[in-house]
Coordinates of C-alpha atoms in Angstrom, one line a residue:
Chain A
M800 CA 98.6 12.2 97.3
N801 CA 94.9 12.2 98.3
T802 CA 93.9 14.2 101.3
P803 CA 91.4 12.3 103.5
G804 CA 88.1 14.0 103.1
P805 CA 84.5 13.7 103.9
Q806 CA 82.0 11.4 102.2
A807 CA 79.0 12.8 100.4
V808 CA 75.4 11.9 100.9
R809 CA 72.9 12.8 98.1
I810 CA 69.3 13.5 98.9
D811 CA 66.8 13.9 96.1
V812 CA 64.1 16.2 97.7
R813 CA 61.5 15.4 95.0
R814 CA 61.9 11.7 95.8
L815 CA 61.8 12.5 99.6
L816 CA 58.6 14.5 99.0
R817 CA 57.0 11.7 96.9
D818 CA 58.0 8.8 99.1
T819 CA 57.5 10.1 102.6
L820 CA 55.6 13.4 102.7
A821 CA 53.2 14.3 100.0
P822 CA 53.1 12.0 97.0
L823 CA 50.8 14.2 95.1
R824 CA 52.4 17.5 95.9
P825 CA 55.3 18.2 93.6
N826 CA 56.1 21.8 94.7
L827 CA 57.9 23.1 97.7
V828 CA 55.5 25.8 98.9
T829 CA 54.4 26.8 102.4
R830 CA 56.3 26.8 105.7
P831 CA 54.8 23.6 107.1
T832 CA 55.9 21.7 103.9
G833 CA 59.4 23.2 104.3
R834 CA 59.5 22.2 108.0
A835 CA 58.4 18.7 107.1
V836 CA 61.0 18.4 104.3
R837 CA 63.8 19.7 106.6
D838 CA 62.8 17.2 109.3
A839 CA 62.9 14.4 106.6
I840 CA 66.3 15.5 105.4
E841 CA 67.7 15.5 108.9
R842 CA 66.3 12.0 109.4
C843 CA 68.1 10.9 106.3
L844 CA 71.3 12.4 107.6
T845 CA 71.3 10.6 110.9
G846 CA 72.6 7.4 109.2
A847 CA 75.7 9.2 108.1
G848 CA 77.6 8.6 111.3
G849 CA 80.0 10.9 113.3
A850 CA 82.5 11.6 110.6
P851 CA 82.3 14.8 108.5
F852 CA 80.3 14.5 105.3
V853 CA 78.9 16.7 102.5
S854 CA 75.1 16.5 102.1
L855 CA 74.1 17.1 98.5
I856 CA 70.5 18.4 98.6
D857 CA 69.0 18.0 95.2
L858 CA 66.1 20.4 94.5
T859 CA 66.3 20.2 90.7
R860 CA 63.2 18.1 90.2
V861 CA 61.1 20.5 92.3
P862 CA 59.2 22.9 89.9
V863 CA 58.2 25.6 92.4
L864 CA 60.3 26.6 95.5
D865 CA 58.8 29.5 97.3
F866 CA 60.5 31.8 99.8
S867 CA 58.9 30.4 102.9
C868 CA 59.9 26.8 101.9
A869 CA 63.4 27.8 100.9
D870 CA 63.8 29.6 104.3
E871 CA 62.7 26.5 106.2
I872 CA 64.8 24.1 104.2
V873 CA 67.9 25.9 103.0
A874 CA 68.4 28.7 105.5
R875 CA 67.4 26.9 108.7
L876 CA 69.4 23.8 107.9
L877 CA 72.5 26.0 107.5
V878 CA 71.8 28.0 110.6
K879 CA 71.4 24.8 112.7
Y880 CA 74.5 23.1 111.3
Q881 CA 76.7 26.2 111.6
T882 CA 76.5 26.2 115.4
P883 CA 79.2 24.4 117.4
D884 CA 76.6 22.1 119.0
R885 CA 75.3 20.9 115.6
P886 CA 74.0 17.4 115.8
L887 CA 76.2 16.1 113.0
D888 CA 79.3 17.2 111.2
A889 CA 77.4 18.0 108.0
F890 CA 78.3 20.3 105.2
F891 CA 75.7 21.3 102.6
L892 CA 75.8 21.7 98.9
F893 CA 72.5 22.5 97.1
R894 CA 71.6 21.5 93.6
A895 CA 69.0 23.9 92.2
A896 CA 67.2 24.4 89.0
G897 CA 68.9 27.4 87.4
D898 CA 67.7 30.9 87.8
T899 CA 64.2 29.8 88.9
H900 CA 65.6 28.6 92.2
R901 CA 68.7 30.7 92.3
H902 CA 66.8 33.9 93.0
T903 CA 64.8 32.3 95.8
V904 CA 67.8 30.6 97.5
D905 CA 69.9 33.8 97.2
A906 CA 67.2 35.9 98.8
V907 CA 66.6 33.7 101.8
L908 CA 70.4 33.3 102.4
G909 CA 70.8 37.1 102.3
R910 CA 68.1 37.6 104.8
H911 CA 70.0 35.4 107.3
D912 CA 73.5 36.7 106.3
L913 CA 74.3 33.2 105.2
A914 CA 76.0 31.8 102.2
A915 CA 75.7 28.4 100.5
V916 CA 77.4 26.5 97.7
C917 CA 74.9 25.9 95.0
D918 CA 75.1 23.9 91.8
L919 CA 72.8 25.6 89.3
G920 CA 73.2 23.0 86.6
D921 CA 75.3 25.3 84.4
G922 CA 78.5 23.2 84.8
C923 CA 79.9 25.0 87.8
C924 CA 79.0 25.8 91.4
H925 CA 78.2 29.2 92.7
L926 CA 78.5 30.9 96.1
L927 CA 75.0 32.3 96.8
G928 CA 74.1 34.6 99.7
T929 CA 76.3 36.9 101.7
A930 CA 80.1 36.8 101.4
T931 CA 82.9 39.3 101.7
D932 CA 85.1 40.1 98.6
D933 CA 88.0 38.1 100.1
E934 CA 85.7 35.1 100.8
G935 CA 84.4 35.2 97.3
V936 CA 87.9 35.3 95.8
A937 CA 89.1 32.5 98.0
W938 CA 86.0 30.4 97.4
R939 CA 86.2 30.8 93.6
T940 CA 89.9 30.0 93.6
L941 CA 89.4 26.8 95.6
E942 CA 86.5 25.9 93.4
R943 CA 88.7 26.0 90.4
R944 CA 91.6 24.2 92.0
R945 CA 89.4 21.8 94.0
R946 CA 92.0 21.7 96.8
I947 CA 94.5 24.2 98.2
A948 CA 97.3 23.4 100.6
P949 CA 98.3 25.8 103.5
G950 CA 99.8 28.9 102.0
G951 CA 98.4 28.1 98.6
L952 CA 96.3 31.2 98.4
A953 CA 99.2 33.6 99.1
P954 CA 99.6 34.6 95.4
V955 CA 96.0 35.7 95.4
L956 CA 95.2 37.0 98.9
G957 CA 98.7 37.4 100.4
D958 CA 99.0 36.7 104.1
R959 CA 95.2 36.8 104.5
G960 CA 94.7 33.6 102.4
D961 CA 94.8 30.9 105.1
A962 CA 92.7 33.0 107.4
V963 CA 90.0 33.6 104.8
L964 CA 89.9 29.8 104.0
A965 CA 89.6 29.1 107.7
R966 CA 86.7 31.6 107.9
L967 CA 85.1 29.8 104.9
A968 CA 85.5 26.5 106.7
E969 CA 83.9 28.0 109.8
R970 CA 81.0 29.0 107.6
R971 CA 80.9 25.4 106.4
L972 CA 81.5 26.5 102.8
V973 CA 84.7 24.6 102.4
F974 CA 86.1 21.5 104.1
L975 CA 89.4 22.1 106.0
G976 CA 91.3 18.8 106.4
P977 CA 93.4 17.9 109.5
N978 CA 96.6 18.7 107.6
G979 CA 95.3 22.1 106.7
T980 CA 94.4 21.4 103.1
S981 CA 91.1 23.0 102.0
L982 CA 88.8 21.0 99.8
A983 CA 86.0 22.4 97.6
L984 CA 82.6 20.9 98.6
S985 CA 81.9 20.3 94.9
A986 CA 85.0 18.2 94.6
V987 CA 83.9 16.1 97.6
A988 CA 80.4 15.7 96.2
S989 CA 81.5 14.7 92.8
H990 CA 84.0 12.0 93.9
R991 CA 82.6 10.5 97.1
S992 CA 78.9 10.5 96.8
H993 CA 76.4 7.9 97.6
T994 CA 72.6 8.1 97.9
Chain B
M1059 CA 30.0 55.5 85.3
P1060 CA 33.5 56.8 86.0
P1061 CA 35.2 54.8 88.7
S1062 CA 35.8 57.9 90.9
V1063 CA 32.0 58.6 91.2
R1064 CA 30.8 57.0 94.4
P1065 CA 27.3 55.7 94.7
P1066 CA 25.1 56.9 97.5
P1067 CA 25.3 55.4 101.0
A1068 CA 23.4 52.2 101.7
T1069 CA 19.7 52.8 101.6
S1070 CA 16.7 51.0 103.1
L1071 CA 14.4 49.0 100.8
P1072 CA 10.9 50.5 100.5
G1073 CA 8.4 48.4 102.4
A1074 CA 11.2 46.6 104.3
S1075 CA 12.7 49.4 106.4
E1076 CA 15.0 47.1 108.3
M1077 CA 16.7 45.8 105.1
R1078 CA 19.8 47.8 104.2
V1079 CA 20.5 47.9 100.5
I1080 CA 24.1 48.1 99.3
E1081 CA 24.2 49.2 95.7
I1082 CA 26.9 47.6 93.6
P1083 CA 28.0 50.1 90.9
R1084 CA 27.9 49.2 87.2
S1085 CA 31.6 48.7 87.2
L1086 CA 33.5 47.4 90.2
D1087 CA 37.3 47.0 90.1
Y1088 CA 40.3 48.0 92.0
R1089 CA 39.9 51.7 91.0
N1090 CA 36.5 52.2 92.6
I1091 CA 36.4 49.5 95.2
E1092 CA 36.1 52.1 98.0
S1093 CA 32.6 52.9 96.7
L1094 CA 31.6 49.5 98.0
Y1095 CA 33.5 49.8 101.3
D1096 CA 32.0 53.2 101.9
Q1097 CA 28.5 51.6 102.0
L1098 CA 29.5 48.9 104.5
D1099 CA 29.3 49.2 108.2
P1100 CA 30.8 46.1 109.8
A1101 CA 29.4 47.0 113.2
T1102 CA 25.7 47.1 112.1
A1103 CA 23.6 44.0 112.3
G1104 CA 20.4 43.4 110.4
P1105 CA 19.5 42.1 107.0
V1106 CA 21.5 43.4 104.0
L1107 CA 20.9 43.1 100.3
F1108 CA 23.8 43.5 97.9
D1109 CA 22.0 44.8 94.8
A1110 CA 24.1 43.8 91.9
R1111 CA 21.4 44.1 89.2
R1112 CA 23.2 47.0 87.4
L1113 CA 26.6 45.3 87.5
R1114 CA 28.2 45.1 84.0
W1115 CA 31.8 44.7 84.8
I1116 CA 33.7 43.4 87.8
D1117 CA 37.4 42.3 88.3
P1118 CA 38.8 39.8 90.9
N1119 CA 39.2 42.6 93.4
G1120 CA 35.5 43.4 93.1
M1121 CA 34.5 39.8 93.4
L1122 CA 36.5 39.2 96.5
C1123 CA 35.4 42.5 98.1
L1124 CA 31.8 41.4 97.6
L1125 CA 32.4 38.1 99.2
A1126 CA 34.3 39.7 102.1
A1127 CA 31.6 42.2 102.6
G1128 CA 29.0 39.5 102.6
Q1129 CA 31.0 37.5 105.1
V1130 CA 31.3 40.6 107.3
A1131 CA 27.6 41.1 107.2
A1132 CA 27.0 37.5 108.1
K1133 CA 29.4 37.8 111.0
A1134 CA 27.4 40.8 112.3
G1135 CA 24.4 38.6 112.5
S1136 CA 22.5 39.2 109.4
A1137 CA 21.9 36.8 106.5
P1138 CA 23.2 38.7 103.5
R1139 CA 21.4 38.4 100.3
I1140 CA 22.5 39.3 96.8
S1141 CA 20.5 40.1 93.7
L1142 CA 21.7 38.9 90.4
P1143 CA 23.1 41.1 87.6
N1144 CA 20.5 41.6 85.0
Q1145 CA 22.8 40.8 82.1
P1146 CA 23.2 37.1 81.5
E1147 CA 26.7 37.5 80.1
V1148 CA 27.7 39.0 83.5
T1149 CA 26.3 36.1 85.4
G1150 CA 27.9 33.7 82.9
Y1151 CA 31.3 35.4 83.5
L1152 CA 30.8 35.2 87.3
D1153 CA 30.0 31.5 86.9
R1154 CA 33.2 30.9 85.0
M1155 CA 35.2 32.9 87.5
G1156 CA 33.9 30.6 90.3
F1157 CA 32.3 33.6 92.0
S1158 CA 28.8 32.0 92.0
E1159 CA 30.0 28.9 93.7
A1160 CA 31.9 30.9 96.4
A1161 CA 29.0 33.2 96.8
R1162 CA 26.7 30.3 97.7
R1163 CA 28.7 29.8 100.9
V1164 CA 28.3 33.5 101.8
F1165 CA 25.0 34.8 100.5
E1166 CA 21.4 33.7 100.5
F1167 CA 20.0 33.5 97.0
G1168 CA 16.4 34.0 96.1
T1169 CA 14.4 31.3 94.5
G1170 CA 14.8 30.8 90.8
S1171 CA 18.4 31.9 91.0
R1172 CA 20.1 31.9 87.6
W1173 CA 23.5 31.4 89.0
R1174 CA 25.0 28.1 88.3
R1175 CA 27.8 26.0 89.6
R1176 CA 31.2 26.5 88.0
P1177 CA 31.2 25.0 84.5
G1178 CA 34.0 22.8 83.2
P1179 CA 37.5 23.9 82.2
S1180 CA 37.7 27.5 81.0
D1181 CA 40.3 30.2 80.1
V1182 CA 40.2 31.6 83.6
L1183 CA 43.6 32.1 85.1
L1184 CA 42.5 31.2 88.7
E1185 CA 38.9 31.0 89.7
V1186 CA 37.7 32.4 93.1
T1187 CA 39.3 29.9 95.4
P1188 CA 38.9 29.8 99.2
V1189 CA 42.1 29.7 101.2
T1190 CA 41.9 28.4 104.7
K1191 CA 44.7 25.8 105.0
N1192 CA 48.1 25.0 103.6
S1193 CA 46.8 22.3 101.2
D1194 CA 44.8 25.1 99.5
V1195 CA 48.0 26.9 98.7
H1196 CA 49.4 23.8 97.1
E1197 CA 46.3 23.4 95.0
V1198 CA 46.4 27.0 93.9
V1199 CA 50.0 26.7 92.8
E1200 CA 49.3 23.4 90.9
R1201 CA 46.3 24.8 89.2
V1202 CA 48.1 28.0 88.1
Q1203 CA 51.1 26.1 86.9
A1204 CA 48.9 24.1 84.6
R1205 CA 47.2 27.2 83.1
A1206 CA 49.3 30.3 83.5
G1207 CA 52.1 29.4 81.1
A1208 CA 50.2 30.3 78.0
I1209 CA 48.7 33.5 79.4
L1210 CA 52.0 34.7 80.8
S1211 CA 54.1 33.9 77.7
K1212 CA 51.6 34.6 74.9
T1213 CA 49.3 37.3 76.4
L1214 CA 51.7 39.1 78.7
K1215 CA 54.9 38.2 76.7
Y1216 CA 56.8 37.2 79.9
P1217 CA 59.6 34.7 79.6
A1218 CA 58.8 31.0 80.0
S1219 CA 60.3 30.9 83.5
A1220 CA 57.7 33.6 84.7
V1221 CA 55.2 30.9 85.5
V1222 CA 57.4 29.8 88.4
Q1223 CA 57.7 33.4 89.8
F1224 CA 54.0 33.9 89.3
S1225 CA 53.3 30.7 91.2
V1226 CA 55.6 31.9 94.0
I1227 CA 53.8 35.2 94.2
L1228 CA 50.5 33.4 94.6
S1229 CA 51.9 31.0 97.1
E1230 CA 53.2 33.8 99.3
V1231 CA 50.1 36.0 99.2
C1232 CA 47.9 33.0 100.0
Q1233 CA 50.1 32.1 102.9
N1234 CA 49.7 35.6 104.2
I1235 CA 46.0 34.7 104.8
I1236 CA 46.8 31.6 106.7
E1237 CA 49.7 32.8 108.7
H1238 CA 48.7 36.4 109.5
A1239 CA 44.9 36.7 109.0
E1240 CA 43.9 33.8 111.2
G1241 CA 40.7 33.7 109.2
P1242 CA 39.4 32.5 105.9
G1243 CA 40.2 34.2 102.6
W1244 CA 40.0 33.9 98.9
V1245 CA 42.3 34.4 95.9
A1246 CA 41.4 34.9 92.2
A1247 CA 43.2 35.9 89.1
Q1248 CA 42.3 36.7 85.5
A1249 CA 43.8 38.3 82.4
Y1250 CA 42.1 41.2 80.7
N1251 CA 42.7 43.4 77.7
W1252 CA 43.0 47.0 79.0
K1253 CA 43.0 48.3 75.5
R1254 CA 41.5 51.7 76.3
R1255 CA 42.9 52.1 79.8
L1256 CA 46.5 51.1 79.2
G1257 CA 46.8 49.9 75.7
R1258 CA 48.0 46.6 77.0
Q1259 CA 46.9 43.2 78.4
V1260 CA 47.1 42.7 82.1
A1261 CA 46.8 40.0 84.7
V1262 CA 44.9 40.9 87.8
I1263 CA 45.4 39.0 91.1
A1264 CA 43.3 39.7 94.1
V1265 CA 43.6 38.2 97.6
A1266 CA 41.2 39.1 100.4
D1267 CA 40.5 38.0 103.9
I1268 CA 38.5 39.3 106.8
G1269 CA 40.9 38.3 109.6
R1270 CA 42.9 40.4 112.0
G1271 CA 44.4 42.8 109.6
F1272 CA 48.0 44.1 109.7
C1273 CA 47.6 46.4 112.7
A1274 CA 46.3 43.8 115.0
S1275 CA 48.7 41.1 113.7
L1276 CA 51.8 43.2 114.3
E1277 CA 50.7 45.1 117.4
D1278 CA 52.1 43.0 120.1
E1279 CA 55.5 42.8 118.6
H1280 CA 56.0 46.2 117.0
A1281 CA 53.5 48.8 118.3
A1282 CA 55.7 50.1 121.1
R1283 CA 58.5 51.2 118.8
F1284 CA 56.1 53.3 116.7
G1285 CA 54.6 55.0 119.8
E1286 CA 51.7 57.2 119.0
R1287 CA 52.1 56.7 115.3
W1288 CA 50.9 53.2 115.6
G1289 CA 47.9 52.5 113.5
D1290 CA 46.9 51.0 110.1
V1291 CA 49.3 53.2 108.1
A1292 CA 52.3 52.4 110.4
A1293 CA 51.4 48.7 110.4
L1294 CA 51.3 48.6 106.6
E1295 CA 54.6 50.5 106.4
A1296 CA 56.2 48.1 108.9
A1297 CA 55.2 45.1 106.9
F1298 CA 55.4 46.5 103.4
L1299 CA 58.5 48.7 103.6
L1300 CA 60.4 47.2 106.5
G1301 CA 59.5 43.5 106.2
L1302 CA 58.4 43.2 109.8
T1303 CA 56.1 40.5 110.9
R1304 CA 54.6 39.3 114.2
F1305 CA 57.1 36.5 114.3
P1306 CA 60.5 37.3 115.9
D1307 CA 62.6 35.0 113.8
T1308 CA 64.8 36.4 111.1
G1309 CA 63.5 34.5 108.1
R1310 CA 60.0 35.8 108.3
G1311 CA 58.5 38.8 106.4
Q1312 CA 60.4 38.2 103.2
G1313 CA 57.3 37.1 101.3
I1314 CA 55.9 40.6 100.8
Q1315 CA 59.4 42.0 100.2
Q1316 CA 60.1 39.5 97.4
I1317 CA 56.7 40.0 95.9
R1318 CA 57.4 43.7 95.7
K1319 CA 60.6 43.1 93.9
Q1320 CA 59.2 40.7 91.4
V1321 CA 56.1 42.9 90.7
A1322 CA 58.4 45.9 90.2
R1323 CA 60.5 43.9 87.7
W1324 CA 57.4 43.3 85.7
D1325 CA 56.4 47.0 86.0
G1326 CA 53.3 45.9 88.0
L1327 CA 51.1 47.5 90.7
L1328 CA 51.0 46.0 94.2
S1329 CA 48.7 47.4 96.8
I1330 CA 47.6 46.2 100.2
R1331 CA 44.5 47.6 102.0
S1332 CA 44.1 46.9 105.7
G1333 CA 41.9 48.5 108.3
T1334 CA 41.6 52.2 107.2
A1335 CA 44.6 52.4 105.0
R1336 CA 46.2 51.3 101.7
I1337 CA 49.8 51.1 100.8
A1338 CA 51.1 50.6 97.2
D1339 CA 54.0 50.3 94.9
T1340 CA 52.8 52.2 92.0
P1341 CA 54.4 52.0 88.5
G1342 CA 54.5 55.0 86.1
W1343 CA 51.3 53.9 84.4
S1344 CA 49.2 54.1 87.6
S1345 CA 47.8 57.2 89.2
K1346 CA 47.3 55.4 92.6
P1347 CA 49.0 57.2 95.5
P1348 CA 51.6 55.2 97.5
I1349 CA 49.6 55.7 100.7
E1350 CA 45.9 56.3 101.4
E1351 CA 44.6 56.8 104.9
G1352 CA 41.3 57.6 106.5
L1353 CA 39.5 55.0 104.4
R1354 CA 36.3 53.3 105.7
A1355 CA 37.3 50.6 108.3
F1356 CA 37.1 47.1 107.0
P1357 CA 38.5 43.9 108.6
G1358 CA 41.3 41.8 107.3
A1359 CA 43.6 42.6 104.4
Q1360 CA 43.0 43.0 100.6
I1361 CA 45.9 42.6 98.2
N1362 CA 45.8 43.7 94.6
I1363 CA 48.4 42.9 92.0
I1364 CA 48.3 44.0 88.4
L1365 CA 50.9 42.7 86.0
P1366 CA 50.9 44.5 82.6
E1367 CA 52.0 43.0 79.3
R1368 CA 55.6 43.5 78.6
I1369 CA 56.5 46.0 75.9
G1370 CA 59.6 46.6 73.9

C-alpha cells in the first residue's frame, strides 16, 4: 500500500542561472551570486502550494561552487526552512557533482551544524554535514529501505529507532507521513518529481 | 643578491632633493618583499621614483607589492613614477604578466616608455588583474578554468579535479578584497620552475589590496575580547586560526579556513601580511616562521600562496 507522500520539484540551478540571473556566468562564486540564486530558487518554490514537497536542487551542471556561494544557497536555504515559521513546507535534496562539490557542501553544512541529503552522482544518496551516529544509522537504513513503518527500526536501534527518525524528520532529512511511516527523500524525488 | 640582504632605505635623487627614490632589488619575490616595504613610508607625501632598472627577477608577490606601493604613494599625494628594468626580457615578461598594463593606472611613465600593453594569449596562469567588484571574481575564475588545467595536471601533477579547487581558492581570496578590504586590489598567478630552490615546479598566487587591513576590519566586532593583545598579530590570528570575521553570522569566515586546508593538502605555503604582521601556514620545505611581527606598517592585506609540484 502506498503511503501518501510529498511531491518533488526539480530545480536545475545552471538553467536558473542562465535564464534569469547571469547568462554568461556558468559558475557559482561570490556571495551576491549565491544570494541571487537562493532568491531565484525560493521564487520557483512559491508555486508549489501549501502541501509538503521535496525540492531537488540540481547543481551538477555548475563547474565551480565556492564556499561563499554554497553557504548562501545550501546552508541558508536549510536554515530558513528548518524553522517552524518556514514560508513553505519544503524539504531539500541536493544533486552535486561528485567530490568537487561534496567537499564544499560538507564544509558549509558543518559550519552551521546542519546536514543535508545529497546525490553525488555515484548511484546513491549521502548524508553530508553533521549528524550523530544514531542519525547516520537511521538515515542509511531508511535510504536502503526507502520507507520504514513505526517500530521498523527496532532491530537496528532498539527503542530509540522511532525517536531518531522523528529527529531526522525535524531536521527535514526524512519525510514523516501522517501515519508515522518515514520516507526517504530520495525515494520521493525519484518517483514524484516534476520540473 | 641573496633575498635576505636588504637594500638601503629610500634615498633622494641628486639634483632633485624632494624626489624620494625607492630602489627595487635585482630579485623581488615573497622571500625578500620586506626589503621593499622597508623603504616605504605611507605617511610621507612628495614625489617618489621606484627605480626598477636593476630588476632581473620578480614574482607575482613582487609585482603586486610594487603596484600597492605605488598606489599608497599616490594616495599620499605624490605622483609615483617608475623606471623601467634595463633588461628587455624583464620588461617583456612584465608585459606578458599584465603588470605593465596595471602599472599604467598607478605610475607615471617617462616619455619613450618601452612598456607595452599586454600582448595576446600567453602561457601566463593569471595576469595581474584588478579586483574591485564581484564580476571581477567571476572573470578571474573563468579565465583560470580555461588555462589552469594543463598547468595543474602536467606541471604540478595534481589530479584533474584540482582545477576546481584552485578556482575556489582564487574566488575566495579575491572576495576577501571586496568584502573585507573595502578598497581596490589585484590578483596574479604564475607557474615557475624552482629547480635550484626546491627541485620542483611551483604555482605562485599573489593577492594584494591597500584597504582597511585585518585589524581595522575586525576591530569593532572582536577587539574587546582580545583586550590589550589586540593588534595586527591578534587580528591575523583571529581570522586565520579562528575563522573570525567582522560579520556576526555563522557562515562567514570559512573562506580562509578552507583555503588553509586545501593548501595544506597540496603541501603548499599560505601567508597573509597585514599592517605590521604576517601569519603563515608553513610546510616542511619552507623556512618561513608562522608569525612575524614588528614589520614596517603597510595598509591592506597581502596574501601569498605557493603550491609545489606533487611528488611521489
